[in-house]
Coordinates of C-alpha atoms in Angstrom, one line a residue:
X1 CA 22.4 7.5 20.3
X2 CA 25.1 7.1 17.9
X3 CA 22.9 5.8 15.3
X4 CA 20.8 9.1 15.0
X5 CA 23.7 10.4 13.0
X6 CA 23.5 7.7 10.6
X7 CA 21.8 7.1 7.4
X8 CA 19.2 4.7 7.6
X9 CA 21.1 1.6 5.5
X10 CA 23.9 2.4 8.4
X11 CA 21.7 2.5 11.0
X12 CA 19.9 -0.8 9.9
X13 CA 23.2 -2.6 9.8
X14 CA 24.4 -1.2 12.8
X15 CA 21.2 -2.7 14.5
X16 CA 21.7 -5.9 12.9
X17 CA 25.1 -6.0 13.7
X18 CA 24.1 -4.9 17.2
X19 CA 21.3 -8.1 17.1
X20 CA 23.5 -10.6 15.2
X21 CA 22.3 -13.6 17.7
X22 CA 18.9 -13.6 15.6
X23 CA 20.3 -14.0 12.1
X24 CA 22.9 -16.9 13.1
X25 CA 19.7 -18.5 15.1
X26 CA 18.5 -17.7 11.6
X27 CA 20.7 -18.7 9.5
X28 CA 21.3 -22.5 12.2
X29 CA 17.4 -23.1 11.6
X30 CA 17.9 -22.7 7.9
X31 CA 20.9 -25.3 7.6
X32 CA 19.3 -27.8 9.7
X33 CA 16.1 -27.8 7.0
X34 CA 18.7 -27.7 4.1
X35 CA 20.3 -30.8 5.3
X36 CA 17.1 -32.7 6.5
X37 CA 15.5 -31.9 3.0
X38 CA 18.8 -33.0 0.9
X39 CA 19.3 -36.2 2.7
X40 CA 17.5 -38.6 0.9
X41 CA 18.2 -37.5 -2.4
X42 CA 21.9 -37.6 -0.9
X43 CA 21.7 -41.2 0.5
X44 CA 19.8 -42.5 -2.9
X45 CA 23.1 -40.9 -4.9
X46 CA 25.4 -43.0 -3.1
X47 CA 24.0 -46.0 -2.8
X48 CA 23.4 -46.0 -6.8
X49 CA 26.6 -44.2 -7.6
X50 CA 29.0 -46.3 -5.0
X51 CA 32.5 -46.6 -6.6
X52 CA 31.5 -46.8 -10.2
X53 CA 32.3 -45.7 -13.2
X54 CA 29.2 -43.3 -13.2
X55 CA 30.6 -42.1 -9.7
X56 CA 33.9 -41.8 -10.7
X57 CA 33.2 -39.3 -13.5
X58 CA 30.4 -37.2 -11.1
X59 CA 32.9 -36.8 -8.4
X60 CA 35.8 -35.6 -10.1
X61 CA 34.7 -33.4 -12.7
X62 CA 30.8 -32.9 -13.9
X63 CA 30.2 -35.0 -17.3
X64 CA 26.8 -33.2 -18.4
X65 CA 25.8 -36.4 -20.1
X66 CA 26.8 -38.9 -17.5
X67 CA 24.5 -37.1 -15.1
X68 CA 21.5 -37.4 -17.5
X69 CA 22.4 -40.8 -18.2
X70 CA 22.2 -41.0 -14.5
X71 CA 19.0 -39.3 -14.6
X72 CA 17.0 -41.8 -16.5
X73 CA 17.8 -44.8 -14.7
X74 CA 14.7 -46.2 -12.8
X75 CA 16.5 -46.5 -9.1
X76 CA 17.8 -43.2 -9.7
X77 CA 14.7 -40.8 -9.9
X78 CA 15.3 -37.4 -8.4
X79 CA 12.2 -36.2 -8.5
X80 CA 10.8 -38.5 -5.5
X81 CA 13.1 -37.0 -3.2
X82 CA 11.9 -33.3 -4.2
X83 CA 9.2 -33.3 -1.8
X84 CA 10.9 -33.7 1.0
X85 CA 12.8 -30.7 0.1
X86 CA 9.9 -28.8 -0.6
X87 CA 8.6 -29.9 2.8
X88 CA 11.4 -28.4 4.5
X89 CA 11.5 -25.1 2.7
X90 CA 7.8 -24.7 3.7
X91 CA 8.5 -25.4 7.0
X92 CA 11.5 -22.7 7.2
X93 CA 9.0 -20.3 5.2
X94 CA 6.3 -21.0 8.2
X95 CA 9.5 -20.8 10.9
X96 CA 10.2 -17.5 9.5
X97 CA 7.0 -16.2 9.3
X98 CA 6.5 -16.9 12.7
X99 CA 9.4 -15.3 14.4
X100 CA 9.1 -12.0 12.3
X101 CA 7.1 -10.3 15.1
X102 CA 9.9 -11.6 17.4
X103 CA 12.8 -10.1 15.2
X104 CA 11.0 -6.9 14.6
X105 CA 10.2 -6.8 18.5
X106 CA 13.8 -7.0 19.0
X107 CA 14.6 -4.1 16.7
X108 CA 12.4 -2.4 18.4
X109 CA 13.7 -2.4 21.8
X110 CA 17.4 -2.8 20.4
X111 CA 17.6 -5.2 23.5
X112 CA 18.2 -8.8 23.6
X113 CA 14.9 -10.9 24.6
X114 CA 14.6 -13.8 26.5
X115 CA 12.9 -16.6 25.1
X116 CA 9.5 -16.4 26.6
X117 CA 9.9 -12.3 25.4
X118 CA 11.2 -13.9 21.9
X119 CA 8.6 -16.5 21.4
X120 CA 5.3 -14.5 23.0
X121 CA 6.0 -11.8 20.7
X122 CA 6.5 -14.3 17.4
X123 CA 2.8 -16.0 18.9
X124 CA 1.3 -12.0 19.5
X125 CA 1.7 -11.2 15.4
X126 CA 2.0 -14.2 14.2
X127 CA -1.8 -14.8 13.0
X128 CA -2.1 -10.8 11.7
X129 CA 1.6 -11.3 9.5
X130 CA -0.4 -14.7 8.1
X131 CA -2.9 -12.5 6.9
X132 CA -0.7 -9.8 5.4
X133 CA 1.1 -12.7 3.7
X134 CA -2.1 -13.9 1.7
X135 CA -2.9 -9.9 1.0
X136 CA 0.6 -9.5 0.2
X137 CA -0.1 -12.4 -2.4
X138 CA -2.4 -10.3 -5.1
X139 CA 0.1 -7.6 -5.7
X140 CA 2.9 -10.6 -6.2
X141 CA 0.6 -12.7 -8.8
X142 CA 0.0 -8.9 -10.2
X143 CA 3.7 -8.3 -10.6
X144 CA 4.0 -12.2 -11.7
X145 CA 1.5 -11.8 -14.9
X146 CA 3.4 -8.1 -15.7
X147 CA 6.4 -10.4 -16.8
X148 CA 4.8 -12.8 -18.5
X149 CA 3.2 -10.1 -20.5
X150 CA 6.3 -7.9 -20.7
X151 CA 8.4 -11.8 -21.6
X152 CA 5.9 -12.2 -24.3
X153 CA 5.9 -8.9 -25.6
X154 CA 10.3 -8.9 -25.5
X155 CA 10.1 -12.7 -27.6
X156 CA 7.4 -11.0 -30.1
X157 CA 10.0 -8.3 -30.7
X158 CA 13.0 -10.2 -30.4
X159 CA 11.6 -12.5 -33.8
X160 CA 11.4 -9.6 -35.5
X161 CA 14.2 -7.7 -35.0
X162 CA 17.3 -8.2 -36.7
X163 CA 19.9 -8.9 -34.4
X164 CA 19.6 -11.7 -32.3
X165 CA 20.3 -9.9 -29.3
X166 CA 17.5 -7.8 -29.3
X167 CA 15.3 -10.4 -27.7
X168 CA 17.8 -11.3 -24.8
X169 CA 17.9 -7.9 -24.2
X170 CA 14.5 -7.2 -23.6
X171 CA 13.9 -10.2 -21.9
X172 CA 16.8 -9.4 -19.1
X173 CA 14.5 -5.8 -19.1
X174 CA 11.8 -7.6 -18.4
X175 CA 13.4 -9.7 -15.5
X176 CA 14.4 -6.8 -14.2
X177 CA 11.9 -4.2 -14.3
X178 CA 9.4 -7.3 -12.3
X179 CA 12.3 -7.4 -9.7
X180 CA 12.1 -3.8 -9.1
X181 CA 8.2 -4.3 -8.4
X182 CA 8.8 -7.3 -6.4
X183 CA 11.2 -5.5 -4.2
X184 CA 8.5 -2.7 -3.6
X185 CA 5.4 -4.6 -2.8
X186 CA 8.1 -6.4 -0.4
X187 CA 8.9 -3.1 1.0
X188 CA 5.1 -2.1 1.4
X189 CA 4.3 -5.1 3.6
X190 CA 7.7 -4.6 5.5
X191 CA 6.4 -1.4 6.7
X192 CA 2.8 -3.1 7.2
X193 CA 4.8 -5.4 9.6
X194 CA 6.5 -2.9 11.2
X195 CA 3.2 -0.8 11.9
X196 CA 1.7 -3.6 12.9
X197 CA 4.4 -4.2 15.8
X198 CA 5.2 -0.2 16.8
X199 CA 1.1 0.5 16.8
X200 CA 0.2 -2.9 18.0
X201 CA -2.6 -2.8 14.8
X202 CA -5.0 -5.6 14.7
X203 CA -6.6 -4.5 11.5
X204 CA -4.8 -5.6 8.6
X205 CA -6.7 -4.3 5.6
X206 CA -6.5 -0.6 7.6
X207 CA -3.3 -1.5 7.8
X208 CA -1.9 -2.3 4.8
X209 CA -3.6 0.9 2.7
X210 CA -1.4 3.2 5.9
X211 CA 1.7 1.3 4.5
X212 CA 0.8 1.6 1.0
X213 CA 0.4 5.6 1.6
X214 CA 3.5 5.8 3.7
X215 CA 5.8 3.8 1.6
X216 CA 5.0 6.3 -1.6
X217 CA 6.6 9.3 0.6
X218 CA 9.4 7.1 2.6
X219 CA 12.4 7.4 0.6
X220 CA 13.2 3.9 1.5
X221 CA 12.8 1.8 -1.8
X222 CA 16.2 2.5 -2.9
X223 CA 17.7 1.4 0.1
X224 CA 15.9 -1.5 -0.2
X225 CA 17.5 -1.9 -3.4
X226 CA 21.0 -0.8 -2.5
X227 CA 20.9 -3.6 0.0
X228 CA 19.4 -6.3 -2.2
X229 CA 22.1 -5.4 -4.6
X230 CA 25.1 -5.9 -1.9
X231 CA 23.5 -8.7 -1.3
X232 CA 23.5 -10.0 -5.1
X233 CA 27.1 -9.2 -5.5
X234 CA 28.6 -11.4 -2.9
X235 CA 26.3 -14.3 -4.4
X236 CA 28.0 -13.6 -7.9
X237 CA 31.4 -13.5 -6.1
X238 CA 30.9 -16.6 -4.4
X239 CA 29.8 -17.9 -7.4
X240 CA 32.4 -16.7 -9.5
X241 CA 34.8 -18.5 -7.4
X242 CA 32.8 -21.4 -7.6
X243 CA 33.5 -22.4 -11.2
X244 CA 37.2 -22.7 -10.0
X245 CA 36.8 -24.7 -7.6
X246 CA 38.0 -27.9 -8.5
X247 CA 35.5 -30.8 -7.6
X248 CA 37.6 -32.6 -5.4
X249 CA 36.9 -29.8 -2.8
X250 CA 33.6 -30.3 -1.3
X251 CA 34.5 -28.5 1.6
X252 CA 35.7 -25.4 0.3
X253 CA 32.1 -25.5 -2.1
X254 CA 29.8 -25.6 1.1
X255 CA 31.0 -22.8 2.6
X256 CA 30.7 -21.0 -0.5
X257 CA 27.4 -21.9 -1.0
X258 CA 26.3 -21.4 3.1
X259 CA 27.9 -17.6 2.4
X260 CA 25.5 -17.0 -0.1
X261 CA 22.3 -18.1 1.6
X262 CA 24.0 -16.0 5.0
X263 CA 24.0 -13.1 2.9
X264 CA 20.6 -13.5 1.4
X265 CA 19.3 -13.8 5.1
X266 CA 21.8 -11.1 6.1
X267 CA 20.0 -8.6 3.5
X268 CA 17.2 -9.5 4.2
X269 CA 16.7 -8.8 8.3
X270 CA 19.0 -6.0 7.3
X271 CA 15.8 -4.4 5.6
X272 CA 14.2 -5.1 7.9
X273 CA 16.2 -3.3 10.0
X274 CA 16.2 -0.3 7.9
X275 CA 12.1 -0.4 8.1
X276 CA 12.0 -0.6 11.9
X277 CA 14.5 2.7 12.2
X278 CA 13.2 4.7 9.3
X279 CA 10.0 4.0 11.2
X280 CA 10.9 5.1 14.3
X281 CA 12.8 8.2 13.1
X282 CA 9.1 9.9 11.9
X283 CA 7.1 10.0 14.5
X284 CA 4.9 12.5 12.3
X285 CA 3.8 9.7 9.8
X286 CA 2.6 7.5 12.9
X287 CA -1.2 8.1 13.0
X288 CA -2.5 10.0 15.9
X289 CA -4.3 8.6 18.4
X290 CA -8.0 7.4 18.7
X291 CA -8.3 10.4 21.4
X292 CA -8.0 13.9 21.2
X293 CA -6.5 15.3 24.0
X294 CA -8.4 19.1 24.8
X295 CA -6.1 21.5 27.1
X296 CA -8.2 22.6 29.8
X297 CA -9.8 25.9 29.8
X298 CA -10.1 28.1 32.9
X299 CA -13.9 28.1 33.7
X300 CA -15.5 31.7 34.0
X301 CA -15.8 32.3 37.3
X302 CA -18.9 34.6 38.5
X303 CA -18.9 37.3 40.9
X304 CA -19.7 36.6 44.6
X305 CA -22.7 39.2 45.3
X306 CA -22.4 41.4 47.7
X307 CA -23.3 41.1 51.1
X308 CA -24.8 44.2 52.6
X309 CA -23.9 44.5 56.3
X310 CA -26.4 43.4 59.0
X311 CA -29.1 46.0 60.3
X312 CA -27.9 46.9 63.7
X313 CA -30.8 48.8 64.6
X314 CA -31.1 52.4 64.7
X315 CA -28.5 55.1 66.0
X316 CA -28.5 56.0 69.8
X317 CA -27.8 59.8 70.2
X318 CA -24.5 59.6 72.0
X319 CA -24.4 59.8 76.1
X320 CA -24.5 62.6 78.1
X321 CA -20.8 62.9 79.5

């Protein structure tokens, strides 16, 4: 294949680019539960907003204290319709959790699945990925309580230190350095996945300490990052144009806003990608089978004895011609 020639961010986009049905199915699923979830916070703003003054001044440019004004009035109370939005992001985060094993089947073959293929393979590894999920929780709380230690430690500097800078500083350090962790524990239980789909493994702990002592030796973390940070640009971009946006076009800032979470999804089945063919390409770090396989070994064969010919009786003197 073409792709053998490729690096393995290459390949990984060429494979998502190959599969692109499963990130827009993606990507659908994920604006249906955006819009579901904003809805009644939605409908409450307009019927307490209508045509008023308050509206007026929200709709065609942001007045920062009209919306906290807005804020404190009893019919107006955001927070109630937060949990319906928090609802619907669980319910994405289970969706996508689910059809992993189908998206990683797919990369697999590099074929298109049906839906029975799709779905059976999301309900195959959909139980074992729950349970690298909630392993895949200690090293995130780990990496959680390095920054608030490392935040901590950049404020207790940043009071002492002279310039005022010096905290910021070490605070953006510290935001960073537990993003650079967070993407690796992410790209250990990628690979855990990934095993757990190419070797059909059931057991998970097993499992996850094989990914832990591949991912050391796999070269892939700064792929990872590489991707992650593509990713990250075109959300500042978007962003960036954004803020010049005037506010009379809502349009024009949905689609800015749908192109960031596309290419947040993007990025991220794009790693994923990258895990399934960097897996693929070493057979050699895919353990070896339960079985050893002995080659035959001629079996020594023993001598046939010999046969002394039969007793004919004894010699007749010859006749008389």
């Amino acid at each position: 294949m073409a792709d053998e020639q490729k690096g393995v961010v290459a390949a990984g986009f060429s494979l998502l680019w190959r599969r692109q049905g499963v990130l827009w199915w993606v990507f659908i699923v994920n604006l249906v539960c955006g819009a579901m979830g904003t809805l009644p916070a939605m409908t409450q703003l307009r019927a307490a907003l209508g045509r008023n003054l308050a509206g007026e001044k929200l709709t065609h440019g942001f007045d920062v204290p009209m919306f906290f004004e807005l804020m404190r009035l009893p019919n107006v109370n955001i927070m109630r319709s937060t949990t319906m939005s928090y609802a619907f992001a669980f319910l994405f985060f289970l969706f996508m959790l689910f059809v992993t094993g189908g998206i990683l089947e797919t990369y697999r073959l590099d074929r298109k699945l049906n839906t029975g293929e799709f779905f059976a393979a999301s309900g195959a590894f959909f139980w074992r990925f729950v349970r690298l999920f909630l392993l895949s929780i200690i090293p995130f709380v780990i990496v959680g309580m390095m920054y608030q230690g490392l935040d901590k430690l950049a404020d207790h500097i940043g009071d002492r230190a002279i310039a005022d800078q010096v905290g910021i500083f070490l605070s953006w350090g510290a935001t960073l350095i537990s993003m650079l962790l967070a993407l690796w524990v992410r790209l250990w239980f990628d690979l855990a996945q990934v095993r757990a789909v190419v070797q059909s493994e059931r057991g998970m702990w097993r499992n996850v300490w094989k990914a832990w002592r591949i991912s050391w030796g796999a070269g892939l973390y700064w792929k990872y990052v590489v991707i992650a940070l593509l990713a990250w640009i075109v959300a500042g971009l978007c962003l960036g144009i954004w803020t010049h946006v005037p506010p009379t076009a809502p349009l024009l800032t949905f689609l800015l806003l749908q192109l960031i979470i596309l290419a947040q999804l993007a990025s991220r089945l794009w790693q994923l990608a990258g895990a399934m063919t960097w897996y693929q390409r070493h057979p050699e770090l895919v353990p070896a089978p339960a079985f050893v396989e002995v080659s035959p070994v001629p079996a020594e064969t023993t001598p046939a004895p010999e046969i002394p010919p039969a007793d004919s009786g004894p010699e007749l003197p010859p006749a008389d011609a």
